[in-house]
Coordinates of N, CA and C in Angstrom, one line a residue:
X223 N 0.8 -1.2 0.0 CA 0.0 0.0 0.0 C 0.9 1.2 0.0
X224 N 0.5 2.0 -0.8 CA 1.3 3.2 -1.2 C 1.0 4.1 0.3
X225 N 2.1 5.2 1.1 CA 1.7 5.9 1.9 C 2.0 6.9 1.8
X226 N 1.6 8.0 2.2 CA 1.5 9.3 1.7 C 3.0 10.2 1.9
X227 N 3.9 9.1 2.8 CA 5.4 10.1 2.6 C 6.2 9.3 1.6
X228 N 5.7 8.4 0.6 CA 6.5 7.7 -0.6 C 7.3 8.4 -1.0
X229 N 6.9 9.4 -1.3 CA 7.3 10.1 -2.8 C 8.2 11.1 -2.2
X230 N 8.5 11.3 -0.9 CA 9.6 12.1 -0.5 C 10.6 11.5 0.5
X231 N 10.8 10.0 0.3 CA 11.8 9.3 0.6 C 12.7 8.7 -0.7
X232 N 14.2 8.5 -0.3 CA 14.9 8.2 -1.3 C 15.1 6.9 -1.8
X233 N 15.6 6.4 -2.6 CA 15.1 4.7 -2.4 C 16.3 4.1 -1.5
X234 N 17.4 4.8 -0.9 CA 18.3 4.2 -0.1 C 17.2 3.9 1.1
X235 N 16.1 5.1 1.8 CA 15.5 5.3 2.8 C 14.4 4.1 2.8
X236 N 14.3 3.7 1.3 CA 12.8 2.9 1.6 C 13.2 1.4 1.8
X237 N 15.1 1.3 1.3 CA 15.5 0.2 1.5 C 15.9 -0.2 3.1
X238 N 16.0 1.0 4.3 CA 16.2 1.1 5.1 C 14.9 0.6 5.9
X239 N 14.2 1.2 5.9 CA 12.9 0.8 6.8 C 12.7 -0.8 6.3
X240 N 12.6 -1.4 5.1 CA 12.3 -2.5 4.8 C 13.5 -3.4 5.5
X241 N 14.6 -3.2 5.4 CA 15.3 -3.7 6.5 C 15.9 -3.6 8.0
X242 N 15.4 -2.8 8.2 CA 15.9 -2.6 9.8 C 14.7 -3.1 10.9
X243 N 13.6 -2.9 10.4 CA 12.7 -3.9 11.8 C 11.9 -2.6 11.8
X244 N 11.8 -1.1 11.5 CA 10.7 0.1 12.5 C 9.7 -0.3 11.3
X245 N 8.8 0.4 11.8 CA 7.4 0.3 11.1 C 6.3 -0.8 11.6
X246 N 7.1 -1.6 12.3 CA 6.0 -3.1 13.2 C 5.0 -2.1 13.7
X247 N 3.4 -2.4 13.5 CA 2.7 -2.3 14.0 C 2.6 -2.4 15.7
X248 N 2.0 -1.1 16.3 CA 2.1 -1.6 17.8 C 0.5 -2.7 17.8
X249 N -0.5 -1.7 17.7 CA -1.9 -2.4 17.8 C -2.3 -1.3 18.9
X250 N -3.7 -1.8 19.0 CA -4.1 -1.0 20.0 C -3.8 -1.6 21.5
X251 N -3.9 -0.7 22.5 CA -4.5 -1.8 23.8 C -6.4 -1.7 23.9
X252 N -6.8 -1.7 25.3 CA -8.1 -1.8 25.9 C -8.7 -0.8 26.3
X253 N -7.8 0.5 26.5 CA -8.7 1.6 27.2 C -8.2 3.5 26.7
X254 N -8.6 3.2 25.8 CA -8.1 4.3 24.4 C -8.7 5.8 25.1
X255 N -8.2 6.9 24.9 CA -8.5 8.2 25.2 C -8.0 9.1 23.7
X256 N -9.2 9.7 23.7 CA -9.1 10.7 21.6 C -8.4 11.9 22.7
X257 N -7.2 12.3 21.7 CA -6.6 13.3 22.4 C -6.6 14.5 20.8
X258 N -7.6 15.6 21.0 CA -7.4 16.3 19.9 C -7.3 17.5 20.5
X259 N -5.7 17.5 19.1 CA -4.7 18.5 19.3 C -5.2 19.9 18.9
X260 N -5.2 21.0 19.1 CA -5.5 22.0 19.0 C -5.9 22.8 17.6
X261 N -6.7 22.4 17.7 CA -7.6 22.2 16.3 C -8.8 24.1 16.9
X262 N -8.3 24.9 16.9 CA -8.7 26.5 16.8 C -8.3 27.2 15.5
X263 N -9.4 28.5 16.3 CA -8.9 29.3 15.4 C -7.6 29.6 15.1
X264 N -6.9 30.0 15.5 CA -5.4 30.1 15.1 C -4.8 29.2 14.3
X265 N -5.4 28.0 14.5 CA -4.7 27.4 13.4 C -5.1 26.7 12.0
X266 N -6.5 27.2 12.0 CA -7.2 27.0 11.1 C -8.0 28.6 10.5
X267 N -7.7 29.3 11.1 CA -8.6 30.7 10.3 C -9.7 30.7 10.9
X268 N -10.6 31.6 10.6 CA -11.9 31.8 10.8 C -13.0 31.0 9.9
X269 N -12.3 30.6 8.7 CA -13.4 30.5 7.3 C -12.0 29.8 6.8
X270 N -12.5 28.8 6.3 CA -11.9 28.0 4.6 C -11.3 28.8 3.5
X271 N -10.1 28.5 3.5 CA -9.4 29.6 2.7 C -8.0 29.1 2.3
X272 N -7.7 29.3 1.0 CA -6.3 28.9 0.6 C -5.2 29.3 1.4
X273 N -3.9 28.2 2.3 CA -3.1 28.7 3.4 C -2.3 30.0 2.8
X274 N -1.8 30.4 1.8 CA -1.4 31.7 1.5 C -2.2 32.8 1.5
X275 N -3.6 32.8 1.3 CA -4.3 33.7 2.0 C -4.9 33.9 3.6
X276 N -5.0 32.8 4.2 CA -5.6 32.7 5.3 C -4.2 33.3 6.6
X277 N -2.9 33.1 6.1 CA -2.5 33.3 6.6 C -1.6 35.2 6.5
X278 N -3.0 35.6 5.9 CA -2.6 37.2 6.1 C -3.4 37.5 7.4
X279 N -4.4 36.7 7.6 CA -5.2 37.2 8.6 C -5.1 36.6 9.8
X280 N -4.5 35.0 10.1 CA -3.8 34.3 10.9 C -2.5 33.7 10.5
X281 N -1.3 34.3 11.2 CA -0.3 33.9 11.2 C 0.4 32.3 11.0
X282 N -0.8 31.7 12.0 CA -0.6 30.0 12.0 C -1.5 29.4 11.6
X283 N -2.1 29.8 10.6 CA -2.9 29.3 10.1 C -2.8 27.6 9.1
X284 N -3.4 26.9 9.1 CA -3.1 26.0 7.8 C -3.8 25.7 7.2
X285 N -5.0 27.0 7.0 CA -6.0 27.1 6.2 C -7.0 25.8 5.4
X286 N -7.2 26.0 4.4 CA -8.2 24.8 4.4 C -8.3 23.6 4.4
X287 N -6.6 22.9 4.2 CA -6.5 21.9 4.8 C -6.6 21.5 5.5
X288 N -6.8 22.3 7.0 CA -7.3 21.8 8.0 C -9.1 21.7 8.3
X289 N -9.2 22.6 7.8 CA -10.5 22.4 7.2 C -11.4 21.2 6.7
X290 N -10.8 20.7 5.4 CA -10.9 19.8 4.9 C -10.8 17.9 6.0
X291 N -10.1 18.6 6.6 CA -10.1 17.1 7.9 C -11.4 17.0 8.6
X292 N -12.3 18.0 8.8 CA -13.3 18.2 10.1 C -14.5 17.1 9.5
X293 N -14.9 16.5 8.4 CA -15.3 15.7 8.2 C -14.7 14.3 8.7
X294 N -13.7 14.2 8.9 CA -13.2 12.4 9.3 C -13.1 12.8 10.2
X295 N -12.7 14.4 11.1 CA -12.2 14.1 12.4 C -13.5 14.3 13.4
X296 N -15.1 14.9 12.8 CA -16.4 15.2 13.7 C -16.6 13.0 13.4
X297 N -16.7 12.0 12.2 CA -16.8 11.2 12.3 C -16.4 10.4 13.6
X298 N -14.5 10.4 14.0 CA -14.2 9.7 14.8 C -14.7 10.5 16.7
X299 N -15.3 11.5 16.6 CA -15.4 12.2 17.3 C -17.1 11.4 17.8
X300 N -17.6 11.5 16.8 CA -18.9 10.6 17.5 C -18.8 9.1 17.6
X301 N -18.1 8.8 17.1 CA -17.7 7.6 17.3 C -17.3 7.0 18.8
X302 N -16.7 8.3 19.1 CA -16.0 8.2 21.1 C -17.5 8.7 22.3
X303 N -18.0 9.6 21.3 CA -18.6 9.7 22.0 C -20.3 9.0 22.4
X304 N -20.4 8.6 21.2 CA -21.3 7.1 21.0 C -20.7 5.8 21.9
X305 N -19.7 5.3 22.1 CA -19.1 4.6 23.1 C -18.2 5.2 24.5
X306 N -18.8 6.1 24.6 CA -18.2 7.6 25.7 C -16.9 6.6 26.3
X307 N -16.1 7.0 25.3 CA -14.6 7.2 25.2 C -14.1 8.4 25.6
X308 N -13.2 8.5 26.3 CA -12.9 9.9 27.2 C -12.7 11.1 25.9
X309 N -12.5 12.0 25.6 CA -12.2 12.7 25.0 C -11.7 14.3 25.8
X310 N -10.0 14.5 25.4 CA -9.8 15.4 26.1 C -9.1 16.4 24.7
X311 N -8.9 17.5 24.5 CA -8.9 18.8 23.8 C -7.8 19.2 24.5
X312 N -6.7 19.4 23.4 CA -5.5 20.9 24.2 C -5.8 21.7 23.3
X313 N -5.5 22.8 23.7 CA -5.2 24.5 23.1 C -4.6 25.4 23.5
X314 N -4.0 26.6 22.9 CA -3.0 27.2 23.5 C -3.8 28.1 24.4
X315 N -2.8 28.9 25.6 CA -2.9 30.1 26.6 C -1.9 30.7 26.8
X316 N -1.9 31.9 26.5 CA -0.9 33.0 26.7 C -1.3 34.8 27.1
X317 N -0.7 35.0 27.3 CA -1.4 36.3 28.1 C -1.8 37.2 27.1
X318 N -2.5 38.6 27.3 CA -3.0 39.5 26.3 C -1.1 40.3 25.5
X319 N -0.3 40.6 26.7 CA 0.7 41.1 26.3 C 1.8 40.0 25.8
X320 N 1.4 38.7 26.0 CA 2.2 37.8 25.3 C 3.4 37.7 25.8
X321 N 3.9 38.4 26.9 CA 5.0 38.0 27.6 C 5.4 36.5 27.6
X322 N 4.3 35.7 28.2 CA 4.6 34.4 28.6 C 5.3 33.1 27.0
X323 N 5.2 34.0 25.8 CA 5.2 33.0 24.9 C 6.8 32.7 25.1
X324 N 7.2 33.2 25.6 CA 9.1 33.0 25.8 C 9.5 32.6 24.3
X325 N 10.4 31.1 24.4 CA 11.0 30.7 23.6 C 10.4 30.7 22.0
X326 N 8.5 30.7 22.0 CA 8.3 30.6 20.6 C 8.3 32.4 20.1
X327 N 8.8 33.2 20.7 CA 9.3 34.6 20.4 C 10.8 34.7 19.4
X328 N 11.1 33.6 20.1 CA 12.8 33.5 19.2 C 12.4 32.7 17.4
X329 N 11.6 32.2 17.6 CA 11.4 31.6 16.3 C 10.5 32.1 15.3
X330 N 9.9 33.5 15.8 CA 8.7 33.6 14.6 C 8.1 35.2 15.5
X331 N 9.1 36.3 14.9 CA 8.6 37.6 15.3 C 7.3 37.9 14.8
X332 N 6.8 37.9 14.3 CA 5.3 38.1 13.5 C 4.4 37.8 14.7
X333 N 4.3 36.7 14.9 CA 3.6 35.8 15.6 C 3.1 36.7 16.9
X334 N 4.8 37.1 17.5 CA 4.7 37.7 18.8 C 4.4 39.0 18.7
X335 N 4.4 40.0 17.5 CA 4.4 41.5 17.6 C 2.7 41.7 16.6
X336 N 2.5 40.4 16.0 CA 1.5 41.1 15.2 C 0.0 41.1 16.5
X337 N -1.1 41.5 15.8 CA -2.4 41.6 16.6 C -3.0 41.1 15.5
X338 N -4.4 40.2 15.5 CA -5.7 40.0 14.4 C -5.6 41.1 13.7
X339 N -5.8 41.3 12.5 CA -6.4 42.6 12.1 C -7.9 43.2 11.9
X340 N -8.8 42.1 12.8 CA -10.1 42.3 12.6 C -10.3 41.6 14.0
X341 N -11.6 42.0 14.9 CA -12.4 42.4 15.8 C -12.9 40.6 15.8
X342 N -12.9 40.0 16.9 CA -13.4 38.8 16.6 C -14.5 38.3 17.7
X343 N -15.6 37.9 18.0 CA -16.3 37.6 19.0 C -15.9 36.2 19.8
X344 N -14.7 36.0 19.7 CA -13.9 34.9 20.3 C -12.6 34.9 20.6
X345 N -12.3 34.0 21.4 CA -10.7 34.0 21.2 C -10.0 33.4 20.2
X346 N -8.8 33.3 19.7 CA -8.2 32.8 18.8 C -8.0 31.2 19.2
X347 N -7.4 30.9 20.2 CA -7.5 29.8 21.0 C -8.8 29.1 21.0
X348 N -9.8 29.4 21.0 CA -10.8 29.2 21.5 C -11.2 27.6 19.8
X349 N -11.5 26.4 20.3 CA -11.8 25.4 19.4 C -13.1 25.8 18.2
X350 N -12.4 25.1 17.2 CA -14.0 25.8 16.4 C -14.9 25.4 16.9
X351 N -16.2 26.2 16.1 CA -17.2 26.1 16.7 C -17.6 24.2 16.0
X352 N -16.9 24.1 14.9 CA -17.9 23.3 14.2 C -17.5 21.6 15.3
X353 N -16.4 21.7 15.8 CA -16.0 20.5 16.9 C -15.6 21.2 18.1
X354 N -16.6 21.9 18.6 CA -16.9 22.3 19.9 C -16.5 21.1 21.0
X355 N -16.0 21.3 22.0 CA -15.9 20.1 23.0 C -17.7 20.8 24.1
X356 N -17.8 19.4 24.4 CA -19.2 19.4 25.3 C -19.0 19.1 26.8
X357 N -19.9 19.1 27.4 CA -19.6 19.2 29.4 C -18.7 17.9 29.4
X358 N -18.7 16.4 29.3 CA -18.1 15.5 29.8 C -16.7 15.6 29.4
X359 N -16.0 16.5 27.5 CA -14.9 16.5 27.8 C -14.0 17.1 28.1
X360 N -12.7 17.3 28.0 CA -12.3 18.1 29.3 C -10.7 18.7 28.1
X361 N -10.3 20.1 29.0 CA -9.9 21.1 28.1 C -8.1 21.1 28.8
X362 N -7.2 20.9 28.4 CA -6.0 21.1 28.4 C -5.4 22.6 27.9
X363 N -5.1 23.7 29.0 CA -4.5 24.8 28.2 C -2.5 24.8 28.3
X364 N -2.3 25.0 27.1 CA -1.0 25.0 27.9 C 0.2 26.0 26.3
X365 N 1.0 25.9 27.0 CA 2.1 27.4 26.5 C 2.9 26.7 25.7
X366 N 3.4 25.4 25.4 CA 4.3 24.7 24.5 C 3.6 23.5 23.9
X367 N 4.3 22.8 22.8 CA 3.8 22.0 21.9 C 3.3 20.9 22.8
X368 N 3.6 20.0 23.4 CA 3.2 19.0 24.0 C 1.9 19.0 24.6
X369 N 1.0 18.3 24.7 CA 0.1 18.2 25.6 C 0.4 18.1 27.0
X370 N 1.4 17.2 27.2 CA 1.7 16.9 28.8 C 3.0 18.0 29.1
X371 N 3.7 19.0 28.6 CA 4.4 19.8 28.9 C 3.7 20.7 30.2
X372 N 3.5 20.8 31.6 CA 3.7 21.9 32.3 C 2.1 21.6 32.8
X373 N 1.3 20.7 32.0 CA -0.3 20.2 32.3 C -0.6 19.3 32.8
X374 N -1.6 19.0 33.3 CA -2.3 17.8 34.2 C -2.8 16.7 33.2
X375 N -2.4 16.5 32.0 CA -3.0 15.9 31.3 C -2.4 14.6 31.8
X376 N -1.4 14.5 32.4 CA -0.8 12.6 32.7 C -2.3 12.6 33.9
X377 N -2.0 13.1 35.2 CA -3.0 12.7 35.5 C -4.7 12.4 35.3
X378 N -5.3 13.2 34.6 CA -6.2 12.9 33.3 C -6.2 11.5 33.3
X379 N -5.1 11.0 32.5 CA -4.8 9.9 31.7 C -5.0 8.7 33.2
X380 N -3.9 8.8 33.7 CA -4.2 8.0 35.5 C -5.2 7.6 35.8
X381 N -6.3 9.1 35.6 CA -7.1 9.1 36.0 C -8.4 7.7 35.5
X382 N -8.2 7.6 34.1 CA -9.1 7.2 33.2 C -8.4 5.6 33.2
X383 N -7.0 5.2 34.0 CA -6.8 4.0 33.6 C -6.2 3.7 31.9
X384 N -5.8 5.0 31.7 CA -5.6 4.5 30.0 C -4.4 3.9 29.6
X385 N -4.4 3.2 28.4 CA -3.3 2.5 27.9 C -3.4 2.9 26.3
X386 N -4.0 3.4 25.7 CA -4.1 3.9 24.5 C -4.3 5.3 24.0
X387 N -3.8 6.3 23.7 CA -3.6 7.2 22.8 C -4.3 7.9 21.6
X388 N -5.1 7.7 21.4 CA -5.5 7.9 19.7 C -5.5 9.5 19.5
X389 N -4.6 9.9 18.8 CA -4.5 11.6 18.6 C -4.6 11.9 17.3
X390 N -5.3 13.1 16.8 CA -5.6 13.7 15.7 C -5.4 15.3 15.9
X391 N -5.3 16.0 15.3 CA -4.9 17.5 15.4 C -3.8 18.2 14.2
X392 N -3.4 19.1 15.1 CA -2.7 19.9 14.3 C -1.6 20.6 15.1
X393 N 0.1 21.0 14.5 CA 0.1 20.8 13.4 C 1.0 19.1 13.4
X394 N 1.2 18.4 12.5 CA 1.4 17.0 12.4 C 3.4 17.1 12.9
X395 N 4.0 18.1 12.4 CA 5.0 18.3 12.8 C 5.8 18.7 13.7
X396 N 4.8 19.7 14.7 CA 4.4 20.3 15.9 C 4.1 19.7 17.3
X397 N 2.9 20.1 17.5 CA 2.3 19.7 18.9 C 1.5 18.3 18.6
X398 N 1.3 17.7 17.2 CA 1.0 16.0 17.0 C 2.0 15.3 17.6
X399 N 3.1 15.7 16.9 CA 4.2 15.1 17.2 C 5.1 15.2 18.7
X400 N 5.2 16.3 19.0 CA 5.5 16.7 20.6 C 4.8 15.6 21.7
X401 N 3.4 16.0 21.2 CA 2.4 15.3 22.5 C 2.4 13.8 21.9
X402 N 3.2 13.0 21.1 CA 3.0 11.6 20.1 C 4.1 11.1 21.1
X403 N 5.2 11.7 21.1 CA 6.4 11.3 21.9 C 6.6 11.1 23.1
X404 N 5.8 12.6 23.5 CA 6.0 12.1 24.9 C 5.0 11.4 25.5
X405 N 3.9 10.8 24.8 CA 3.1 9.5 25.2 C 3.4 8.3 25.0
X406 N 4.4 8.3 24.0 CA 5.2 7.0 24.1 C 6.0 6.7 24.5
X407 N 7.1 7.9 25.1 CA 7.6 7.7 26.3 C 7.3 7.4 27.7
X408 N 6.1 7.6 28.1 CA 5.2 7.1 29.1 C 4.9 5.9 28.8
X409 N 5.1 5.3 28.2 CA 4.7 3.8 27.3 C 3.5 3.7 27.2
X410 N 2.9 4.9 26.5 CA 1.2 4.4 26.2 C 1.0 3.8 24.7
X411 N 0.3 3.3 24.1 CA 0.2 2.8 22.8 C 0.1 4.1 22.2
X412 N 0.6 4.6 20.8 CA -0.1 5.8 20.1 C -0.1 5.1 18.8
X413 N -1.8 6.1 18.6 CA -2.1 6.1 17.6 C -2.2 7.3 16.5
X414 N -1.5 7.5 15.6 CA -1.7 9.1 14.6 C -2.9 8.8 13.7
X415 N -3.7 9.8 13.9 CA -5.4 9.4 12.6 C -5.0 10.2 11.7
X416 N -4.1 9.4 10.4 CA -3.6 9.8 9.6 C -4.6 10.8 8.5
X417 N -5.5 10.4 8.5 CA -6.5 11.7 7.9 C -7.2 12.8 8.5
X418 N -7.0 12.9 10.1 CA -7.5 13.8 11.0 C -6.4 14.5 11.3
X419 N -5.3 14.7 10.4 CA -4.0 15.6 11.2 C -3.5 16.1 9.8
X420 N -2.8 17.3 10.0 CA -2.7 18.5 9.3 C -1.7 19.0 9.4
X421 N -0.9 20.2 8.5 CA 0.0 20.7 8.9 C 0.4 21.8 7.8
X422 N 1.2 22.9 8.1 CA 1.2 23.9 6.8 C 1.9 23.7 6.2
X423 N 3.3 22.7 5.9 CA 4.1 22.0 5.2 C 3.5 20.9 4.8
X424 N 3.3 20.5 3.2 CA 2.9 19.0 3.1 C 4.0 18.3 3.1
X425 N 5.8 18.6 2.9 CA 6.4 17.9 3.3 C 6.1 17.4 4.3
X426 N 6.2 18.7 5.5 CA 6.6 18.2 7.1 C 5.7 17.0 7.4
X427 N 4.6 17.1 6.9 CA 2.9 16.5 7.6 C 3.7 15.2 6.8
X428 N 4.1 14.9 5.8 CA 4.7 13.5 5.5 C 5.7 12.4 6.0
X429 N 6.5 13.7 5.8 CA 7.7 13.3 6.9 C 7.9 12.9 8.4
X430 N 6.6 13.6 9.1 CA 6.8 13.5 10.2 C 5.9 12.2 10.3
X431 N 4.8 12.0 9.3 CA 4.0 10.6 9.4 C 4.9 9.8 9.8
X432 N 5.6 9.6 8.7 CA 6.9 8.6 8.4 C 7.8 8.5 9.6
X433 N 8.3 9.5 10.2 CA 9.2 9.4 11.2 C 8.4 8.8 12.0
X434 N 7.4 9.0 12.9 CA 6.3 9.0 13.7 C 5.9 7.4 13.9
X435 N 5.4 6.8 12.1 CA 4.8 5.4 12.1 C 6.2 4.2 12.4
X436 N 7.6 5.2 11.8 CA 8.8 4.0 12.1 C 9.1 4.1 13.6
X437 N 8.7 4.6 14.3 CA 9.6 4.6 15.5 C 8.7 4.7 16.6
X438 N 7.5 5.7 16.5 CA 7.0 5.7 17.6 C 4.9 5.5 17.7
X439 N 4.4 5.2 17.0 CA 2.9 5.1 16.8 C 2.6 4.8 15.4
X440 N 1.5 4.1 15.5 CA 1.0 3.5 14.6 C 0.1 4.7 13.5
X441 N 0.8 4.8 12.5 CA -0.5 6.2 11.7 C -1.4 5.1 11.0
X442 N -2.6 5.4 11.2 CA -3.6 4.9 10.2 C -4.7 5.7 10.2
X443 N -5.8 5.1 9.2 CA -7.0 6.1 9.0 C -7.9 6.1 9.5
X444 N -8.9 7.0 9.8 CA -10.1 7.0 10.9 C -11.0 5.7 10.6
X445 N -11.1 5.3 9.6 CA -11.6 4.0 9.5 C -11.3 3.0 10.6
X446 N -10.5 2.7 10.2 CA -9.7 1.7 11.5 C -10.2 2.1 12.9
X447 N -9.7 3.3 13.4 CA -10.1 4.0 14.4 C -11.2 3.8 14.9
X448 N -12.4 4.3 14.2 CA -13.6 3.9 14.7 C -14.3 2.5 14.4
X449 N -13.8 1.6 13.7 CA -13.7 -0.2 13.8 C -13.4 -0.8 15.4
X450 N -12.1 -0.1 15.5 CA -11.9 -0.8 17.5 C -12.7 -0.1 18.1
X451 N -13.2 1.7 17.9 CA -14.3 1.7 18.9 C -15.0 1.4 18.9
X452 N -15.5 1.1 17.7 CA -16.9 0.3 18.0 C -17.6 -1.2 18.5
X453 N -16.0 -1.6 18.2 CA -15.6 -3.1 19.2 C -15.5 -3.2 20.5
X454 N -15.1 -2.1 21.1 CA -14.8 -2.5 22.4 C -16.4 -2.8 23.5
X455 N -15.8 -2.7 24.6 CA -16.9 -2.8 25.3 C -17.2 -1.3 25.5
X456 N -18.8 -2.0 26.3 CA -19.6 -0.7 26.8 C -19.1 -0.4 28.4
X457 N -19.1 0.9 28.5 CA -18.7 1.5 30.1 C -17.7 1.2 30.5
X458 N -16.8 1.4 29.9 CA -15.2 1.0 30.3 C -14.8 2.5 31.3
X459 N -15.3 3.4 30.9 CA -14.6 4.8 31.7 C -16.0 5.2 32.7
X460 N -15.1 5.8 33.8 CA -16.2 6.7 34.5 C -15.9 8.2 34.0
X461 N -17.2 8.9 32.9 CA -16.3 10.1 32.4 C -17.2 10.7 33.4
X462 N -16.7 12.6 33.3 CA -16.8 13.6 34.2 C -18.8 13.7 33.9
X463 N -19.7 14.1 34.8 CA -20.7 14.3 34.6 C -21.1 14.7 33.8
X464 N -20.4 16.6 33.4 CA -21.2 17.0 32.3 C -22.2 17.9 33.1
X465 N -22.7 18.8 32.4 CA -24.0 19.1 32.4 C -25.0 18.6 32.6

């Protein structure tokens, strides 16, 4: 099966993976948590829009590509929550004066000196509206790529008894990948929902698949995904009330 980083590996590279052993499938475990990566405005625009335009008016934008995901990724979304599968949400927080962004100041002046140029009745941070999170799931804010950087998200996880991972977001080279790693350094199983993740390089979003599926998580497509959820059992988690 052809995969979507072929065509930007060399054939030394593809003789490399075929022989060294990465790429073995992990599988899933028994008690999976959807971890979607920061899928806001800032990183998708306000509106559907080619990323060279979208990103006059959002800097991080990855415009309609990310867009174009919110169909597989609202699918796997009910899917969790038809079998109320924990679902927890990161997004970024930083102050109004942006002091706190520290280190991502050094990498991308724009970012830190520009303002929206238009009036918005939300925050930028703030998840779109069209995959709103609802009362039982629960919201991770935090200042660097990782989900678990500086957050309570391990406990979360503790909390829920989990052994599986399943993450989708944005960007794939980014904070997919940051919060991919350091969950498989906790030895959780990970999963990348190779059609629910995005990124404003189509290199990177390939390359990082590829790095990602050889060494550390399994990338596959929402299909699959919502196949084991819908296998597992019923009431496996005690999630939060809710409203």
């Amino acid at each position: 099966m052809k995969r979507i980083w072929d065509d930007f590996l060399t054939e030394q590279d593809k003789k490399v993976f075929q022989k060294s052993g990465y790429g073995t499938k992990a599988g899933f475990g028994n008690r999976p948590v959807l971890l979607v990566i920061d899928i806001n405005y800032n990183f998708l625009g306000d509106k559907p829009k080619p990323i060279l335009d979208s990103i006059e008016d959002w800097p991080n934008s990855c415009g309609e590509i990310g867009w174009n995901c919110l169909p597989n990724i609202k699918k796997v979304l009910n899917s969790c929550r038809n079998k109320k599968i924990p679902i927890i949400y990161t997004t970024g927080e930083v102050r109004n004066d942006k002091w706190d962004r520290g280190s991502w100041a050094w990498k991308n002046q724009r970012t830190s000196s520009e303002k929206l140029s238009k009036n918005y009745n939300f925050d930028p941070n703030d998840i779109i509206e069209d995959i709103r999170p609802q009362s039982k799931d629960i919201i991770i804010k935090k200042l660097k790529p990782s989900g678990f950087y500086g957050t309570n998200l391990q406990s979360f996880l503790n909390l829920f008894s989990a052994d599986t991972l399943l993450i989708l977001g944005t960007t794939t080279s980014g904070c997919v990948r940051a919060t991919a790693i350091d969950g498989f350094s906790a030895n959780y199983r990970i999963s990348i929902i190779e059609d629910c993740c995005f990124d404003r390089s189509e290199a990177s979003h390939a390359i990082n698949l590829c790095d990602l599926n050889a060494k550390y998580a399994d990338v596959i497509k929402s299909e699959e995904v919502i196949d084991y959820i819908f296998n597992l059992e019923d009431n496996l988690f005690n999630l939060p009330l809710g409203d």
